[in-house]
């Protein structure tokens, strides 16, 4: 395609600028580098994003999920309903807590848990539901919270990809008994590495603080068995800088997604549920025809200078630690064969967006995928 080859547009582009570097250096020079004033300030400031709920910062999103379950008393003998179409950490955290994940099917449009499938997965040992706000799209929390209330279950939101997402004006992270966010470098905001647990009450917040710090609130006065899952003050200082920019970056992502929506004609672009504020951690299209066709399109995109990624090529129930469960999830399997995430990050220029649109359409034609556009209607929330 004439005029398309150029430098590669990356699929993701973490921001580490002078402000982040200055914040890190300031903390290093202060000598207060672990669990100090920067962590406390970051926790308080992040609380504004989640309706003023209590926030407890930890060293990763996986740790956040793990400790959230422990703080709610979920462990051996319990089951937690989770999607299989997610990063492995969703299920790993359940196993790390001593419980067992039960995989439920997803909605084919939003890639989030299907409440009807969740209802079928609930059994006598079910203690919690763990919906994932995948790619930055809110899960259908109305149906899921009604199920939880009916069966007396806890809800732990995996919001690791959904900073600033909302459903009918209510921010994700405020629907359940706990919610977890990640600050890995490729997320919508980062702290180099880290996570945070959001809870509605101070009692669970105190338990989380003990769990992340060897069971101690006061040094050497261990109250419970805990671990070292603390966030450093360097990470928190970087997170504070990023948090100030999050809303602007989010609007850039949403604006970029609109350009892609309007220009891509050869792929199934991501629908958005009624009332949902999608924050586009990933802009994930479908390439009908299966994995071989999708992989061919991805290779063509690479040739045309557009980076892309597959999240996730293997559903969790087909990974080695979980394959013996014998789960049959055809919607999740099909998603893993068709999804492809295109660049949507706020570092894109108008020229980059035009290039991505042209390359996406050309890549499908060059790969012989065809089929034309299949834009889904808005889905219920």
Coordinates of C-alpha atoms in Angstrom, one line a residue:
X1 CA 0.0 0.0 0.0
X2 CA 1.7 3.2 -1.2
X3 CA 2.8 5.6 1.5
X4 CA 2.1 3.3 4.5
X5 CA 5.5 1.8 5.5
X6 CA 7.0 3.9 8.3
X7 CA 8.4 3.6 11.8
X8 CA 6.5 1.2 14.0
X9 CA 3.6 2.7 15.9
X10 CA 3.8 0.8 19.3
X11 CA 0.8 -1.1 20.6
X12 CA 1.4 0.6 24.0
X13 CA 3.6 3.5 25.1
X14 CA 4.1 4.0 28.9
X15 CA 4.8 7.5 29.9
X16 CA 7.9 8.2 32.0
X17 CA 8.7 11.9 31.7
X18 CA 10.6 14.5 33.6
X19 CA 7.9 14.8 36.3
X20 CA 7.9 11.1 37.0
X21 CA 11.7 11.2 37.2
X22 CA 11.8 14.2 39.4
X23 CA 9.2 12.6 41.8
X24 CA 11.3 9.5 42.1
X25 CA 14.5 11.4 42.7
X26 CA 12.8 13.6 45.3
X27 CA 11.8 10.5 47.3
X28 CA 15.2 8.8 47.0
X29 CA 16.8 12.0 48.4
X30 CA 14.3 12.1 51.3
X31 CA 15.4 8.7 52.6
X32 CA 11.7 7.7 53.2
X33 CA 11.4 5.2 50.5
X34 CA 9.0 2.5 51.8
X35 CA 5.5 2.8 53.2
X36 CA 6.0 6.5 54.0
X37 CA 4.1 9.8 53.3
X38 CA 4.0 9.3 49.5
X39 CA 2.1 6.0 49.8
X40 CA -0.4 7.6 52.3
X41 CA -0.9 10.6 50.0
X42 CA -1.4 8.3 46.9
X43 CA -4.0 6.3 48.7
X44 CA -5.9 9.4 49.7
X45 CA -5.8 10.9 46.3
X46 CA -6.8 7.7 44.5
X47 CA -9.8 7.6 46.8
X48 CA -11.3 10.5 44.9
X49 CA -11.5 8.2 41.8
X50 CA -13.6 5.6 43.7
X51 CA -16.2 7.7 45.6
X52 CA -14.0 8.3 48.6
X53 CA -13.6 4.7 49.6
X54 CA -10.6 3.5 51.6
X55 CA -7.6 2.6 49.5
X56 CA -4.6 0.4 50.5
X57 CA -1.6 0.4 48.2
X58 CA 0.4 -2.8 47.5
X59 CA 3.2 -3.9 45.3
X60 CA 1.2 -5.3 42.3
X61 CA -2.3 -5.8 41.0
X62 CA -2.0 -9.6 41.6
X63 CA -1.1 -8.9 45.3
X64 CA -4.2 -6.6 45.4
X65 CA -6.5 -9.4 44.2
X66 CA -4.8 -11.9 46.6
X67 CA -5.1 -9.7 49.7
X68 CA -8.6 -8.6 48.9
X69 CA -9.8 -12.2 49.0
X70 CA -7.9 -12.9 52.2
X71 CA -9.2 -9.8 53.9
X72 CA -12.8 -11.0 53.1
X73 CA -12.1 -14.4 54.7
X74 CA -12.1 -16.3 51.4
X75 CA -9.9 -19.3 51.4
X76 CA -9.8 -23.1 51.6
X77 CA -13.0 -24.8 50.8
X78 CA -14.4 -21.7 49.0
X79 CA -15.1 -21.2 45.3
X80 CA -14.9 -17.9 43.4
X81 CA -16.6 -17.4 40.0
X82 CA -14.3 -15.8 37.5
X83 CA -14.0 -15.3 33.7
X84 CA -11.6 -17.5 31.9
X85 CA -11.0 -14.8 29.2
X86 CA -8.7 -12.6 31.3
X87 CA -5.0 -12.5 32.4
X88 CA -4.0 -15.5 34.5
X89 CA -3.7 -13.4 37.6
X90 CA -7.4 -13.3 38.0
X91 CA -7.6 -17.0 38.7
X92 CA -4.1 -17.3 40.2
X93 CA -5.1 -14.9 43.0
X94 CA -8.0 -17.2 43.9
X95 CA -5.6 -20.2 44.1
X96 CA -3.1 -18.2 46.1
X97 CA -5.8 -17.5 48.6
X98 CA -6.5 -21.2 49.0
X99 CA -9.8 -21.1 47.2
X100 CA -10.8 -22.6 43.8
X101 CA -11.7 -20.6 40.7
X102 CA -14.9 -21.6 38.8
X103 CA -14.9 -20.4 35.3
X104 CA -18.0 -18.8 33.7
X105 CA -18.6 -17.7 30.2
X106 CA -18.3 -14.2 28.9
X107 CA -20.5 -11.9 26.8
X108 CA -19.4 -12.1 23.2
X109 CA -19.6 -8.3 22.7
X110 CA -18.0 -6.8 25.8
X111 CA -15.8 -9.8 26.8
X112 CA -17.0 -9.4 30.4
X113 CA -18.7 -12.0 32.5
X114 CA -22.2 -13.0 31.4
X115 CA -24.6 -12.9 34.4
X116 CA -26.6 -15.8 33.1
X117 CA -23.5 -18.0 32.9
X118 CA -22.5 -16.8 36.3
X119 CA -25.9 -17.9 37.7
X120 CA -25.3 -21.4 36.3
X121 CA -21.8 -21.5 37.9
X122 CA -22.9 -20.6 41.5
X123 CA -22.9 -23.7 43.8
X124 CA -23.0 -24.5 47.5
X125 CA -19.3 -23.6 48.0
X126 CA -19.4 -20.3 46.1
X127 CA -18.2 -17.5 48.3
X128 CA -17.6 -14.6 45.8
X129 CA -17.8 -13.4 42.3
X130 CA -14.8 -11.7 40.6
X131 CA -15.9 -9.8 37.5
X132 CA -13.2 -8.3 35.3
X133 CA -13.7 -4.9 33.7
X134 CA -11.8 -6.2 30.7
X135 CA -9.9 -3.8 28.4
X136 CA -11.4 -0.9 30.4
X137 CA -15.1 -1.8 29.7
X138 CA -17.2 -2.1 32.8
X139 CA -18.7 -5.5 33.6
X140 CA -22.5 -5.8 33.9
X141 CA -22.5 -4.9 37.6
X142 CA -26.2 -4.6 37.9
X143 CA -27.0 -8.2 37.1
X144 CA -23.9 -9.5 38.9
X145 CA -24.5 -7.6 42.2
X146 CA -28.2 -8.8 42.2
X147 CA -26.9 -12.3 41.9
X148 CA -24.4 -11.8 44.7
X149 CA -27.1 -10.3 47.0
X150 CA -29.5 -13.2 46.2
X151 CA -26.9 -15.8 47.1
X152 CA -25.1 -13.9 49.9
X153 CA -21.8 -13.7 48.0
X154 CA -19.0 -11.1 48.1
X155 CA -18.1 -9.2 44.9
X156 CA -14.4 -8.5 44.3
X157 CA -14.0 -6.3 41.2
X158 CA -10.9 -6.9 39.1
X159 CA -10.5 -3.3 37.9
X160 CA -6.9 -3.7 37.0
X161 CA -7.5 -2.4 33.5
X162 CA -10.3 0.1 34.2
X163 CA -9.0 3.2 36.0
X164 CA -11.7 5.8 35.6
X165 CA -14.3 3.5 33.9
X166 CA -17.9 3.9 35.1
X167 CA -21.4 2.4 34.6
X168 CA -24.4 4.7 34.7
X169 CA -22.2 7.4 36.3
X170 CA -21.0 5.1 39.1
X171 CA -17.2 4.5 39.0
X172 CA -15.9 0.9 38.8
X173 CA -14.4 0.0 42.1
X174 CA -17.5 1.0 44.1
X175 CA -19.8 -1.9 43.4
X176 CA -18.4 -4.6 45.5
X177 CA -16.9 -5.5 48.9
X178 CA -13.5 -4.9 47.4
X179 CA -12.0 -3.8 44.1
X180 CA -8.4 -4.0 42.8
X181 CA -6.4 -1.8 40.4
X182 CA -3.0 -2.3 38.8
X183 CA -0.3 0.2 38.1
X184 CA 1.8 -1.9 35.7
X185 CA 3.6 0.3 33.1
X186 CA 1.2 -0.5 30.3
X187 CA -1.9 0.4 32.2
X188 CA -3.8 3.7 31.7
X189 CA -1.7 5.1 34.6
X190 CA 1.2 3.4 36.2
X191 CA 3.6 3.6 39.2
X192 CA 6.3 1.5 37.4
X193 CA 4.7 -1.4 39.4
X194 CA 2.0 -1.6 42.0
X195 CA -1.6 -2.1 42.9
X196 CA -4.3 -0.8 45.2
X197 CA -7.3 -2.4 47.0
X198 CA -10.4 -0.4 47.4
X199 CA -12.9 -1.2 50.2
X200 CA -15.9 0.5 51.6
X201 CA -15.1 0.3 55.3
X202 CA -12.1 1.0 57.6
X203 CA -12.3 -2.5 59.2
X204 CA -11.3 -4.3 56.0
X205 CA -8.8 -1.5 55.2
X206 CA -7.0 -2.1 58.5
X207 CA -6.9 -5.9 57.8
X208 CA -5.4 -5.2 54.4
X209 CA -2.7 -2.9 55.9
X210 CA -1.8 -5.7 58.3
X211 CA -1.7 -8.3 55.5
X212 CA 0.6 -6.3 53.3
X213 CA 3.1 -5.6 56.1
X214 CA 3.8 -8.9 57.8
X215 CA 0.7 -8.6 60.0
X216 CA 2.0 -5.5 61.7
X217 CA 0.6 -2.0 62.2
X218 CA 3.3 -1.2 64.8
X219 CA 6.8 -2.6 64.3
X220 CA 7.3 -6.1 65.8
X221 CA 3.8 -6.1 67.2
X222 CA 2.5 -8.8 64.7
X223 CA -1.2 -9.3 65.0
X224 CA -1.9 -11.8 62.1
X225 CA 0.1 -13.7 59.6
X226 CA 0.9 -11.4 56.7
X227 CA 3.4 -10.9 53.9
X228 CA 5.6 -8.2 52.5
X229 CA 3.5 -6.7 49.7
X230 CA 4.2 -3.1 50.4
X231 CA 4.3 -0.3 47.8
X232 CA 7.4 1.8 47.8
X233 CA 7.3 5.5 48.1
X234 CA 9.1 5.8 44.8
X235 CA 6.2 4.0 43.1
X236 CA 3.6 6.0 45.0
X237 CA 5.3 9.3 44.0
X238 CA 5.2 8.3 40.3
X239 CA 1.6 7.2 40.7
X240 CA 0.6 10.5 42.1
X241 CA 2.1 12.3 39.1
X242 CA 0.3 9.9 36.7
X243 CA -3.0 10.2 38.6
X244 CA -3.1 14.0 38.0
X245 CA -3.0 13.3 34.2
X246 CA -5.3 10.3 34.2
X247 CA -8.5 12.1 33.2
X248 CA -6.8 13.9 30.3
X249 CA -5.2 10.7 29.1
X250 CA -8.5 8.9 29.4
X251 CA -10.3 11.5 27.2
X252 CA -7.5 11.1 24.6
X253 CA -8.0 7.3 24.6
X254 CA -11.8 7.8 24.2
X255 CA -11.3 10.3 21.4
X256 CA -8.8 8.1 19.7
X257 CA -11.2 5.2 19.9
X258 CA -13.9 7.2 18.1
X259 CA -11.6 7.9 15.2
X260 CA -10.8 4.2 15.0
X261 CA -14.5 3.3 15.2
X262 CA -15.4 5.6 12.4
X263 CA -12.6 4.6 10.1
X264 CA -12.1 0.9 10.4
X265 CA -14.5 -0.9 8.0
X266 CA -13.1 -4.4 7.7
X267 CA -13.1 -5.5 11.4
X268 CA -15.6 -5.8 14.2
X269 CA -14.9 -2.7 16.3
X270 CA -15.7 -2.8 20.1
X271 CA -19.3 -2.1 21.1
X272 CA -20.0 -0.2 24.3
X273 CA -22.8 -1.2 26.7
X274 CA -25.6 1.3 27.4
X275 CA -24.5 3.6 30.2
X276 CA -20.9 2.4 30.2
X277 CA -17.8 4.7 30.2
X278 CA -15.2 2.6 28.4
X279 CA -11.7 3.9 29.1
X280 CA -10.0 1.8 26.4
X281 CA -7.0 0.3 28.2
X282 CA -7.1 -1.7 25.0
X283 CA -8.9 -1.1 21.7
X284 CA -9.8 -4.7 20.9
X285 CA -11.3 -5.7 17.5
X286 CA -12.4 -9.1 16.3
X287 CA -10.9 -10.7 13.2
X288 CA -13.5 -13.3 12.1
X289 CA -12.1 -16.5 10.7
X290 CA -10.0 -17.9 13.6
X291 CA -6.5 -17.7 14.9
X292 CA -4.7 -18.3 11.6
X293 CA -6.5 -15.4 9.9
X294 CA -6.0 -13.1 12.9
X295 CA -2.3 -13.9 13.0
X296 CA -2.0 -13.1 9.3
X297 CA -3.7 -9.8 9.8
X298 CA -1.3 -9.1 12.7
X299 CA 1.7 -9.9 10.5
X300 CA 0.4 -7.6 7.7
X301 CA -0.1 -4.8 10.3
X302 CA 3.5 -5.2 11.4
X303 CA 4.6 -5.0 7.8
X304 CA 2.7 -1.7 7.5
X305 CA 4.2 -0.3 10.7
X306 CA 1.4 -0.8 13.2
X307 CA 2.1 -2.7 16.4
X308 CA -0.7 -4.8 17.9
X309 CA -1.1 -7.5 20.6
X310 CA -3.3 -10.4 21.4
X311 CA -4.9 -10.3 24.9
X312 CA -5.3 -13.2 25.5
X313 CA -4.2 -16.0 23.1
X314 CA -5.1 -18.8 25.6
X315 CA -8.1 -18.6 27.9
X316 CA -7.1 -19.4 31.5
X317 CA -9.1 -22.7 31.6
X318 CA -6.7 -24.0 28.9
X319 CA -3.5 -23.1 30.7
X320 CA -1.6 -25.9 32.4
X321 CA -2.6 -25.2 36.0
X322 CA -6.3 -25.3 35.1
X323 CA -6.7 -27.5 32.1
X324 CA -7.6 -30.6 34.3
X325 CA -10.9 -28.8 35.2
X326 CA -12.3 -29.9 31.9
X327 CA -14.3 -26.6 31.3
X328 CA -16.1 -26.1 28.0
X329 CA -16.3 -22.3 27.2
X330 CA -16.8 -21.9 23.5
X331 CA -17.4 -18.1 23.6
X332 CA -14.1 -17.6 25.5
X333 CA -12.3 -20.0 23.1
X334 CA -13.6 -18.1 20.1
X335 CA -12.6 -14.7 21.6
X336 CA -9.0 -15.9 22.1
X337 CA -8.8 -16.9 18.4
X338 CA -10.3 -13.6 17.1
X339 CA -9.2 -10.7 19.3
X340 CA -6.5 -8.2 18.3
X341 CA -5.7 -5.0 20.2
X342 CA -4.7 -2.0 18.1
X343 CA -2.9 1.2 19.4
X344 CA -5.2 3.6 21.3
X345 CA -2.8 5.2 23.8
X346 CA -2.7 8.9 24.3
X347 CA 0.7 9.3 22.6
X348 CA -0.9 8.8 19.2
X349 CA -1.0 11.8 16.8
X350 CA -3.8 12.4 14.3
X351 CA -1.4 11.1 11.6
X352 CA -0.9 8.0 13.6
X353 CA -4.6 7.4 13.9
X354 CA -5.1 7.9 10.2
X355 CA -2.3 5.4 9.5
X356 CA -3.7 2.8 11.9
X357 CA -7.1 3.0 10.2
X358 CA -5.7 2.7 6.7
X359 CA -3.3 -0.1 7.8
X360 CA -6.1 -2.1 9.6
X361 CA -8.3 -2.0 6.5
X362 CA -5.5 -2.8 4.2
X363 CA -4.2 -5.7 6.4
X364 CA -7.5 -7.4 6.4
X365 CA -7.7 -7.3 2.6
X366 CA -4.0 -8.3 2.2
X367 CA -4.6 -11.3 4.5
X368 CA -7.7 -12.3 2.6
X369 CA -9.8 -12.1 5.7
X370 CA -12.6 -10.1 4.0
X371 CA -16.1 -10.2 5.5
X372 CA -16.5 -6.5 5.9
X373 CA -17.5 -4.6 8.9
X374 CA -19.7 -6.2 11.6
X375 CA -20.4 -3.5 14.1
X376 CA -22.4 -4.8 17.1
X377 CA -25.2 -2.8 18.6
X378 CA -24.9 -1.4 22.1
X379 CA -25.3 -4.2 24.6
X380 CA -27.3 -4.1 27.9
X381 CA -25.5 -3.3 31.1

